[in-house]
Amino acid sequence: MNPWMIIGPVLLLLIVLGFVTYAILFERKVLGWMQNRIGPNRVGPRGMFQTVADVLKLLIKEDVIPEKADAGLFKLAPAIAFVPAFAVVAVIPFTPSIQFSDFAVGLLYYMAVSSITIIGIMVGGWSSNNKYALIGGMRSAAQMISYEIPLVMSVVGIALSVGSLNLAEIVEAQKEVWFIFPQFIGFVVFLIASVSELNRTPFDLPEAESELVAGYHVEYTGFRFAFFMLAEYTYIFAMASLTTVLYLGGWNAPFGLTWVPPVIWFILKFLLVVFFLFWLRATMPRIRVDQLMQFAWKVLLPVALFNILLTCLLKEVPVIGTYY
């Protein structure tokens, strides 16, 4: 048995856990900076261990299960939400030599597996036997399914341009020009839809603290609540990585600065996307649920279709016809 089959997933999990720990701290610091507050500054030097303390607190808190909840599904929901979030990271190529699993259809795999998380969120909301949790779960299902369509369609232009669904080949195709330029329309659709898929501001209606207290995970405490948070920030890791791979050239160096290691370029682009997500939370208000759904079906979907048509015309790909 190849030992890498065991070491690889463990190493990847440690990387993701490290990112989640300090992404939460970084987000709170960024929010404090943008809102003219101090932010976490008590635990450790400059508050560096605040998230570690918060995680320890969650792990030792009592695991409360509501009396009338469906106990089996209530316990299972956080795992259903987290496992797909971690599984999709495996196909992300960080450098030419650092990729945990090289799928020929890695892009399709990402889109297919990531949609399973909807089930975990919906199950968590329903099994809690709480009206706020149920509303949050229903909102999440409607939102994620609606925005999944323009998200997938926004990357069709890239698949047509490259002629492949392999993520490493997509990065290699961007040695000369990053796809953020020729596929700018698709990039805008992808970015908006990905923020909605992450349930982040301004599309955080499934949680909506001012309306639903905490939405689908309102009844969760302790380590089960921590699992939902872990799933959310793991998806931030995955989505920021995918954005870097699809539109920002992955590990490819800009301006011919090839003397910088590829992994450094990937990390810098990745952190830029993560910062953008945190920036949105600090500045954007939450939109209404009717505006959310109309925007997906009446704006993003037609724009994504237009991007596919435009790509076909520019690449001279037959829009109608049969291949023999």
CSV table of C-alpha atoms in Angstrom, one decimal:
chain,number,residue,atom,x,y,z
A,1,MET,CA,0.0,0.0,0.0
A,2,ASN,CA,1.3,3.4,-1.0
A,3,PRO,CA,2.0,5.4,2.2
A,4,TRP,CA,1.2,8.6,0.4
A,5,MET,CA,-2.5,7.5,0.3
A,6,ILE,CA,-2.5,8.0,4.1
A,7,ILE,CA,0.0,10.8,4.5
A,8,GLY,CA,-1.5,12.9,1.7
A,9,PRO,CA,-5.1,13.3,3.1
A,10,VAL,CA,-3.7,13.9,6.6
A,11,LEU,CA,-1.3,16.6,5.4
A,12,LEU,CA,-4.1,18.2,3.4
A,13,LEU,CA,-6.4,18.2,6.4
A,14,LEU,CA,-3.7,19.9,8.5
A,15,ILE,CA,-3.3,22.6,5.9
A,16,VAL,CA,-7.0,23.2,5.7
A,17,LEU,CA,-7.4,23.3,9.5
A,18,GLY,CA,-4.5,25.7,9.8
A,19,PHE,CA,-6.1,27.9,7.1
A,20,VAL,CA,-9.5,27.8,8.8
A,21,THR,CA,-8.0,28.7,12.2
A,22,TYR,CA,-6.2,31.8,11.0
A,23,ALA,CA,-8.7,32.8,8.3
A,24,ILE,CA,-11.3,33.4,11.1
A,25,LEU,CA,-8.8,35.5,13.0
A,26,PHE,CA,-7.7,37.4,9.8
A,27,GLU,CA,-11.4,38.0,9.0
A,28,ARG,CA,-12.1,39.5,12.4
A,29,LYS,CA,-9.0,41.6,12.2
A,30,VAL,CA,-9.9,42.9,8.7
A,31,LEU,CA,-13.5,43.7,9.9
A,32,GLY,CA,-12.0,45.5,12.9
A,33,TRP,CA,-9.7,47.5,10.7
A,34,MET,CA,-12.3,48.5,8.2
A,35,GLN,CA,-14.9,49.4,10.9
A,36,ASN,CA,-12.3,51.3,13.0
A,37,ARG,CA,-12.3,48.7,15.8
A,38,ILE,CA,-9.4,46.9,17.5
A,39,GLY,CA,-10.5,43.4,16.9
A,40,PRO,CA,-9.3,40.3,18.8
A,41,ASN,CA,-6.2,41.3,20.9
A,42,ARG,CA,-6.4,39.4,24.2
A,43,VAL,CA,-5.3,35.8,23.8
A,44,GLY,CA,-1.7,35.6,22.7
A,45,PRO,CA,0.5,38.3,21.2
A,46,ARG,CA,-1.9,40.7,19.3
A,47,GLY,CA,-4.7,38.1,19.7
A,48,MET,CA,-2.9,35.4,17.6
A,49,PHE,CA,-4.4,32.6,19.6
A,50,GLN,CA,-7.9,33.9,19.9
A,51,THR,CA,-9.3,31.4,17.4
A,52,VAL,CA,-7.5,28.5,19.1
A,53,ALA,CA,-9.2,29.5,22.4
A,54,ASP,CA,-12.6,29.8,20.7
A,55,VAL,CA,-12.2,26.3,19.2
A,56,LEU,CA,-11.2,24.8,22.6
A,57,LYS,CA,-14.2,26.5,24.1
A,58,LEU,CA,-16.5,24.8,21.5
A,59,LEU,CA,-14.9,21.4,22.0
A,60,ILE,CA,-15.5,21.4,25.8
A,61,LYS,CA,-19.0,22.8,25.6
A,62,GLU,CA,-22.0,20.6,26.3
A,63,ASP,CA,-23.4,18.8,23.3
A,64,VAL,CA,-27.1,19.7,23.4
A,65,ILE,CA,-29.6,17.9,21.3
A,66,PRO,CA,-33.2,19.3,21.4
A,67,GLU,CA,-35.8,17.0,22.9
A,68,LYS,CA,-38.0,16.8,19.8
A,69,ALA,CA,-35.2,16.8,17.3
A,70,ASP,CA,-34.5,13.9,15.0
A,71,ALA,CA,-31.4,12.8,16.9
A,72,GLY,CA,-29.9,10.6,14.2
A,73,LEU,CA,-30.1,13.2,11.4
A,74,PHE,CA,-29.2,16.0,13.8
A,75,LYS,CA,-25.9,14.3,14.5
A,76,LEU,CA,-25.2,13.4,10.9
A,77,ALA,CA,-25.9,16.8,9.3
A,78,PRO,CA,-22.6,18.5,10.2
A,79,ALA,CA,-20.6,15.6,8.7
A,80,ILE,CA,-22.7,15.7,5.5
A,81,ALA,CA,-21.9,19.4,5.2
A,82,PHE,CA,-18.2,19.1,5.9
A,83,VAL,CA,-17.1,16.0,4.0
A,84,PRO,CA,-17.8,17.3,0.5
A,85,ALA,CA,-16.1,20.6,1.4
A,86,PHE,CA,-12.9,18.7,2.2
A,87,ALA,CA,-13.2,16.3,-0.7
A,88,VAL,CA,-13.2,18.9,-3.4
A,89,VAL,CA,-9.9,20.4,-2.2
A,90,ALA,CA,-8.2,17.2,-3.4
A,91,VAL,CA,-8.4,18.1,-7.1
A,92,ILE,CA,-7.0,21.6,-6.7
A,93,PRO,CA,-3.6,21.9,-8.4
A,94,PHE,CA,-1.5,24.3,-6.3
A,95,THR,CA,1.7,23.9,-8.4
A,96,PRO,CA,2.8,21.6,-11.2
A,97,SER,CA,4.0,19.1,-8.6
A,98,ILE,CA,1.6,19.7,-5.7
A,99,GLN,CA,-1.8,18.2,-6.4
A,100,PHE,CA,-3.3,15.5,-4.3
A,101,SER,CA,-5.5,13.9,-7.0
A,102,ASP,CA,-5.2,14.6,-10.8
A,103,PHE,CA,-8.7,14.0,-12.3
A,104,ALA,CA,-9.3,14.3,-16.0
A,105,VAL,CA,-12.6,15.9,-15.1
A,106,GLY,CA,-11.5,17.7,-12.0
A,107,LEU,CA,-13.7,20.8,-12.7
A,108,LEU,CA,-16.8,18.6,-13.1
A,109,TYR,CA,-15.9,16.7,-10.0
A,110,TYR,CA,-15.7,19.9,-8.0
A,111,MET,CA,-19.1,21.2,-9.2
A,112,ALA,CA,-20.8,17.8,-8.6
A,113,VAL,CA,-19.4,17.0,-5.1
A,114,SER,CA,-19.7,20.6,-3.7
A,115,SER,CA,-23.5,20.5,-4.3
A,116,ILE,CA,-23.9,17.6,-1.8
A,117,THR,CA,-23.4,20.1,1.1
A,118,ILE,CA,-26.9,21.5,0.4
A,119,ILE,CA,-28.2,18.2,1.7
A,120,GLY,CA,-26.3,18.6,5.0
A,121,ILE,CA,-27.5,22.1,5.5
A,122,MET,CA,-31.1,21.2,4.7
A,123,VAL,CA,-31.0,18.1,7.0
A,124,GLY,CA,-29.6,20.2,9.8
A,125,GLY,CA,-32.3,22.7,9.5
A,126,TRP,CA,-35.1,20.2,9.3
A,127,SER,CA,-33.9,17.8,12.0
A,128,SER,CA,-33.5,20.6,14.6
A,129,ASN,CA,-37.4,20.9,14.9
A,130,ASN,CA,-37.0,24.7,15.0
A,131,LYS,CA,-38.9,27.0,12.7
A,132,TYR,CA,-35.9,29.4,12.3
A,133,ALA,CA,-33.6,26.5,11.5
A,134,LEU,CA,-36.1,25.1,9.0
A,135,ILE,CA,-36.5,28.5,7.2
A,136,GLY,CA,-32.7,28.9,7.1
A,137,GLY,CA,-32.3,25.4,5.6
A,138,MET,CA,-35.0,26.1,3.0
A,139,ARG,CA,-33.5,29.4,2.1
A,140,SER,CA,-30.1,27.7,1.7
A,141,ALA,CA,-31.4,25.0,-0.5
A,142,ALA,CA,-33.2,27.5,-2.8
A,143,GLN,CA,-30.3,29.8,-2.9
A,144,MET,CA,-27.5,27.3,-3.5
A,145,ILE,CA,-29.5,25.4,-6.2
A,146,SER,CA,-30.4,28.6,-8.0
A,147,TYR,CA,-26.8,30.0,-8.0
A,148,GLU,CA,-25.3,26.6,-8.8
A,149,ILE,CA,-26.7,26.9,-12.3
A,150,PRO,CA,-25.0,30.2,-13.3
A,151,LEU,CA,-21.9,29.1,-11.4
A,152,VAL,CA,-21.5,26.0,-13.6
A,153,MET,CA,-22.5,27.8,-16.8
A,154,SER,CA,-19.9,30.6,-16.1
A,155,VAL,CA,-17.0,28.1,-16.4
A,156,VAL,CA,-18.3,26.5,-19.6
A,157,GLY,CA,-16.5,29.2,-21.5
A,158,ILE,CA,-13.2,28.1,-20.0
A,159,ALA,CA,-13.9,24.5,-20.8
A,160,LEU,CA,-14.6,25.5,-24.4
A,161,SER,CA,-11.5,27.6,-24.7
A,162,VAL,CA,-9.2,24.9,-23.2
A,163,GLY,CA,-11.0,21.8,-24.5
A,164,SER,CA,-10.5,20.1,-21.2
A,165,LEU,CA,-12.0,19.8,-17.7
A,166,ASN,CA,-8.7,19.0,-16.1
A,167,LEU,CA,-7.7,21.8,-13.7
A,168,ALA,CA,-4.0,21.5,-14.3
A,169,GLU,CA,-4.4,21.8,-18.1
A,170,ILE,CA,-6.6,24.9,-17.5
A,171,VAL,CA,-3.7,26.5,-15.6
A,172,GLU,CA,-1.2,25.5,-18.2
A,173,ALA,CA,-3.4,27.2,-20.9
A,174,GLN,CA,-3.0,30.5,-19.0
A,175,LYS,CA,0.8,30.8,-19.4
A,176,GLU,CA,0.3,33.7,-21.9
A,177,VAL,CA,-3.0,35.3,-20.8
A,178,TRP,CA,-5.0,34.7,-17.7
A,179,PHE,CA,-8.7,33.9,-18.3
A,180,ILE,CA,-9.8,36.8,-16.2
A,181,PHE,CA,-9.3,38.9,-19.3
A,182,PRO,CA,-10.8,36.9,-22.2
A,183,GLN,CA,-13.5,35.4,-19.9
A,184,PHE,CA,-14.2,38.6,-17.9
A,185,ILE,CA,-17.9,38.2,-18.2
A,186,GLY,CA,-17.8,34.6,-17.0
A,187,PHE,CA,-15.4,35.7,-14.2
A,188,VAL,CA,-17.9,38.3,-12.9
A,189,VAL,CA,-20.8,35.7,-12.9
A,190,PHE,CA,-18.5,33.1,-11.3
A,191,LEU,CA,-17.4,35.5,-8.5
A,192,ILE,CA,-21.0,36.6,-7.6
A,193,ALA,CA,-22.4,33.1,-7.8
A,194,SER,CA,-19.5,31.7,-5.7
A,195,VAL,CA,-20.1,34.3,-2.9
A,196,SER,CA,-23.7,33.1,-2.9
A,197,GLU,CA,-22.7,29.5,-2.8
A,198,LEU,CA,-20.6,30.3,0.3
A,199,ASN,CA,-23.6,31.9,2.0
A,200,ARG,CA,-21.4,35.0,2.5
A,201,THR,CA,-22.5,38.6,2.8
A,202,PRO,CA,-24.4,40.0,0.9
A,203,PHE,CA,-26.0,36.6,0.3
A,204,ASP,CA,-26.0,35.3,3.9
A,205,LEU,CA,-29.8,34.9,4.1
A,206,PRO,CA,-29.6,31.2,5.3
A,207,GLU,CA,-28.0,32.5,8.6
A,208,ALA,CA,-29.4,36.1,8.7
A,209,GLU,CA,-28.6,36.7,12.4
A,210,SER,CA,-31.0,39.7,12.5
A,211,GLU,CA,-33.9,37.6,11.2
A,212,LEU,CA,-33.3,33.9,12.0
A,213,VAL,CA,-30.8,34.2,14.9
A,214,ALA,CA,-28.4,31.8,13.2
A,215,GLY,CA,-30.5,30.0,10.7
A,216,TYR,CA,-30.0,26.3,10.0
A,217,HIS,CA,-27.5,25.8,12.8
A,218,VAL,CA,-29.3,27.7,15.5
A,219,GLU,CA,-29.8,24.6,17.7
A,220,TYR,CA,-26.2,23.4,17.3
A,221,THR,CA,-23.7,23.7,20.1
A,222,GLY,CA,-20.1,22.6,20.8
A,223,PHE,CA,-18.2,20.6,18.3
A,224,ARG,CA,-21.2,20.1,16.0
A,225,PHE,CA,-21.5,23.8,15.5
A,226,ALA,CA,-17.8,23.9,15.0
A,227,PHE,CA,-18.2,21.4,12.1
A,228,PHE,CA,-20.6,23.7,10.3
A,229,MET,CA,-18.1,26.6,10.7
A,230,LEU,CA,-15.3,24.3,9.5
A,231,ALA,CA,-17.3,23.4,6.4
A,232,GLU,CA,-18.0,27.1,5.7
A,233,TYR,CA,-14.3,28.2,5.9
A,234,THR,CA,-13.1,25.0,4.1
A,235,TYR,CA,-15.3,26.1,1.2
A,236,ILE,CA,-13.7,29.5,1.3
A,237,PHE,CA,-10.3,27.7,1.0
A,238,ALA,CA,-11.6,25.6,-1.9
A,239,MET,CA,-13.5,28.4,-3.8
A,240,ALA,CA,-10.6,30.9,-3.5
A,241,SER,CA,-8.3,28.1,-4.8
A,242,LEU,CA,-10.6,27.3,-7.7
A,243,THR,CA,-10.9,31.0,-8.6
A,244,THR,CA,-7.1,31.3,-8.7
A,245,VAL,CA,-6.9,28.2,-10.9
A,246,LEU,CA,-9.7,29.1,-13.3
A,247,TYR,CA,-9.2,32.9,-13.8
A,248,LEU,CA,-5.9,34.1,-12.2
A,249,GLY,CA,-3.5,31.8,-13.9
A,250,GLY,CA,-2.9,29.5,-10.9
A,251,TRP,CA,0.8,29.2,-10.2
A,252,ASN,CA,1.8,31.1,-13.4
A,253,ALA,CA,3.9,34.2,-12.8
A,254,PRO,CA,2.8,37.6,-14.0
A,255,PHE,CA,5.1,40.0,-15.8
A,256,GLY,CA,7.7,37.3,-16.5
A,257,LEU,CA,8.7,37.0,-12.8
A,258,THR,CA,9.4,33.3,-13.1
A,259,TRP,CA,12.2,33.4,-10.5
A,260,VAL,CA,9.6,33.5,-7.7
A,261,PRO,CA,8.5,29.9,-6.8
A,262,PRO,CA,5.2,28.9,-8.3
A,263,VAL,CA,3.7,28.1,-4.9
A,264,ILE,CA,4.3,31.7,-3.8
A,265,TRP,CA,2.3,33.1,-6.7
A,266,PHE,CA,-0.5,30.7,-6.0
A,267,ILE,CA,-0.6,31.7,-2.3
A,268,LEU,CA,-0.6,35.5,-3.2
A,269,LYS,CA,-3.5,35.2,-5.6
A,270,PHE,CA,-5.3,32.9,-3.3
A,271,LEU,CA,-5.0,35.4,-0.4
A,272,LEU,CA,-6.2,38.2,-2.6
A,273,VAL,CA,-9.4,36.3,-3.3
A,274,VAL,CA,-9.9,35.5,0.4
A,275,PHE,CA,-9.3,39.2,1.3
A,276,PHE,CA,-12.0,40.2,-1.2
A,277,LEU,CA,-14.5,37.8,0.4
A,278,PHE,CA,-13.8,39.3,3.9
A,279,TRP,CA,-14.0,42.9,2.4
A,280,LEU,CA,-17.5,42.2,1.1
A,281,ARG,CA,-18.6,41.3,4.6
A,282,ALA,CA,-17.4,44.5,6.0
A,283,THR,CA,-19.0,46.7,3.4
A,284,MET,CA,-22.1,45.1,1.8
A,285,PRO,CA,-25.6,45.0,3.3
A,286,ARG,CA,-27.7,41.9,3.1
A,287,ILE,CA,-30.1,41.8,0.1
A,288,ARG,CA,-33.8,40.8,0.3
A,289,VAL,CA,-34.7,37.2,-0.5
A,290,ASP,CA,-36.9,38.1,-3.5
A,291,GLN,CA,-34.0,40.2,-4.9
A,292,LEU,CA,-31.7,37.3,-4.4
A,293,MET,CA,-33.7,34.8,-6.4
A,294,GLN,CA,-34.6,37.3,-9.2
A,295,PHE,CA,-30.9,38.2,-9.6
A,296,ALA,CA,-30.0,34.6,-10.1
A,297,TRP,CA,-32.6,33.7,-12.7
A,298,LYS,CA,-33.1,37.1,-14.4
A,299,VAL,CA,-29.6,38.5,-14.5
A,300,LEU,CA,-26.8,36.0,-13.9
A,301,LEU,CA,-28.3,33.1,-15.9
A,302,PRO,CA,-28.8,35.2,-19.1
A,303,VAL,CA,-25.4,36.8,-18.7
A,304,ALA,CA,-23.8,33.3,-18.3
A,305,LEU,CA,-25.6,32.1,-21.4
A,306,PHE,CA,-24.4,35.2,-23.3
A,307,ASN,CA,-20.9,34.4,-22.3
A,308,ILE,CA,-21.1,30.9,-23.6
A,309,LEU,CA,-22.5,32.2,-26.9
A,310,LEU,CA,-19.8,34.8,-27.2
A,311,THR,CA,-17.1,32.2,-26.5
A,312,CYS,CA,-18.5,29.9,-29.1
A,313,LEU,CA,-18.5,32.7,-31.7
A,314,LEU,CA,-15.0,33.9,-30.9
A,315,LYS,CA,-13.6,30.3,-30.8
A,316,GLU,CA,-15.6,29.3,-33.9
A,317,VAL,CA,-17.2,26.4,-31.9
A,318,PRO,CA,-20.3,25.1,-33.5
A,319,VAL,CA,-23.3,26.1,-31.4
A,320,ILE,CA,-25.7,23.9,-33.2
A,321,GLY,CA,-24.7,20.7,-34.9
A,322,THR,CA,-23.7,17.1,-34.4
A,323,TYR,CA,-20.2,15.6,-34.2
A,324,TYR,CA,-19.5,12.3,-36.0
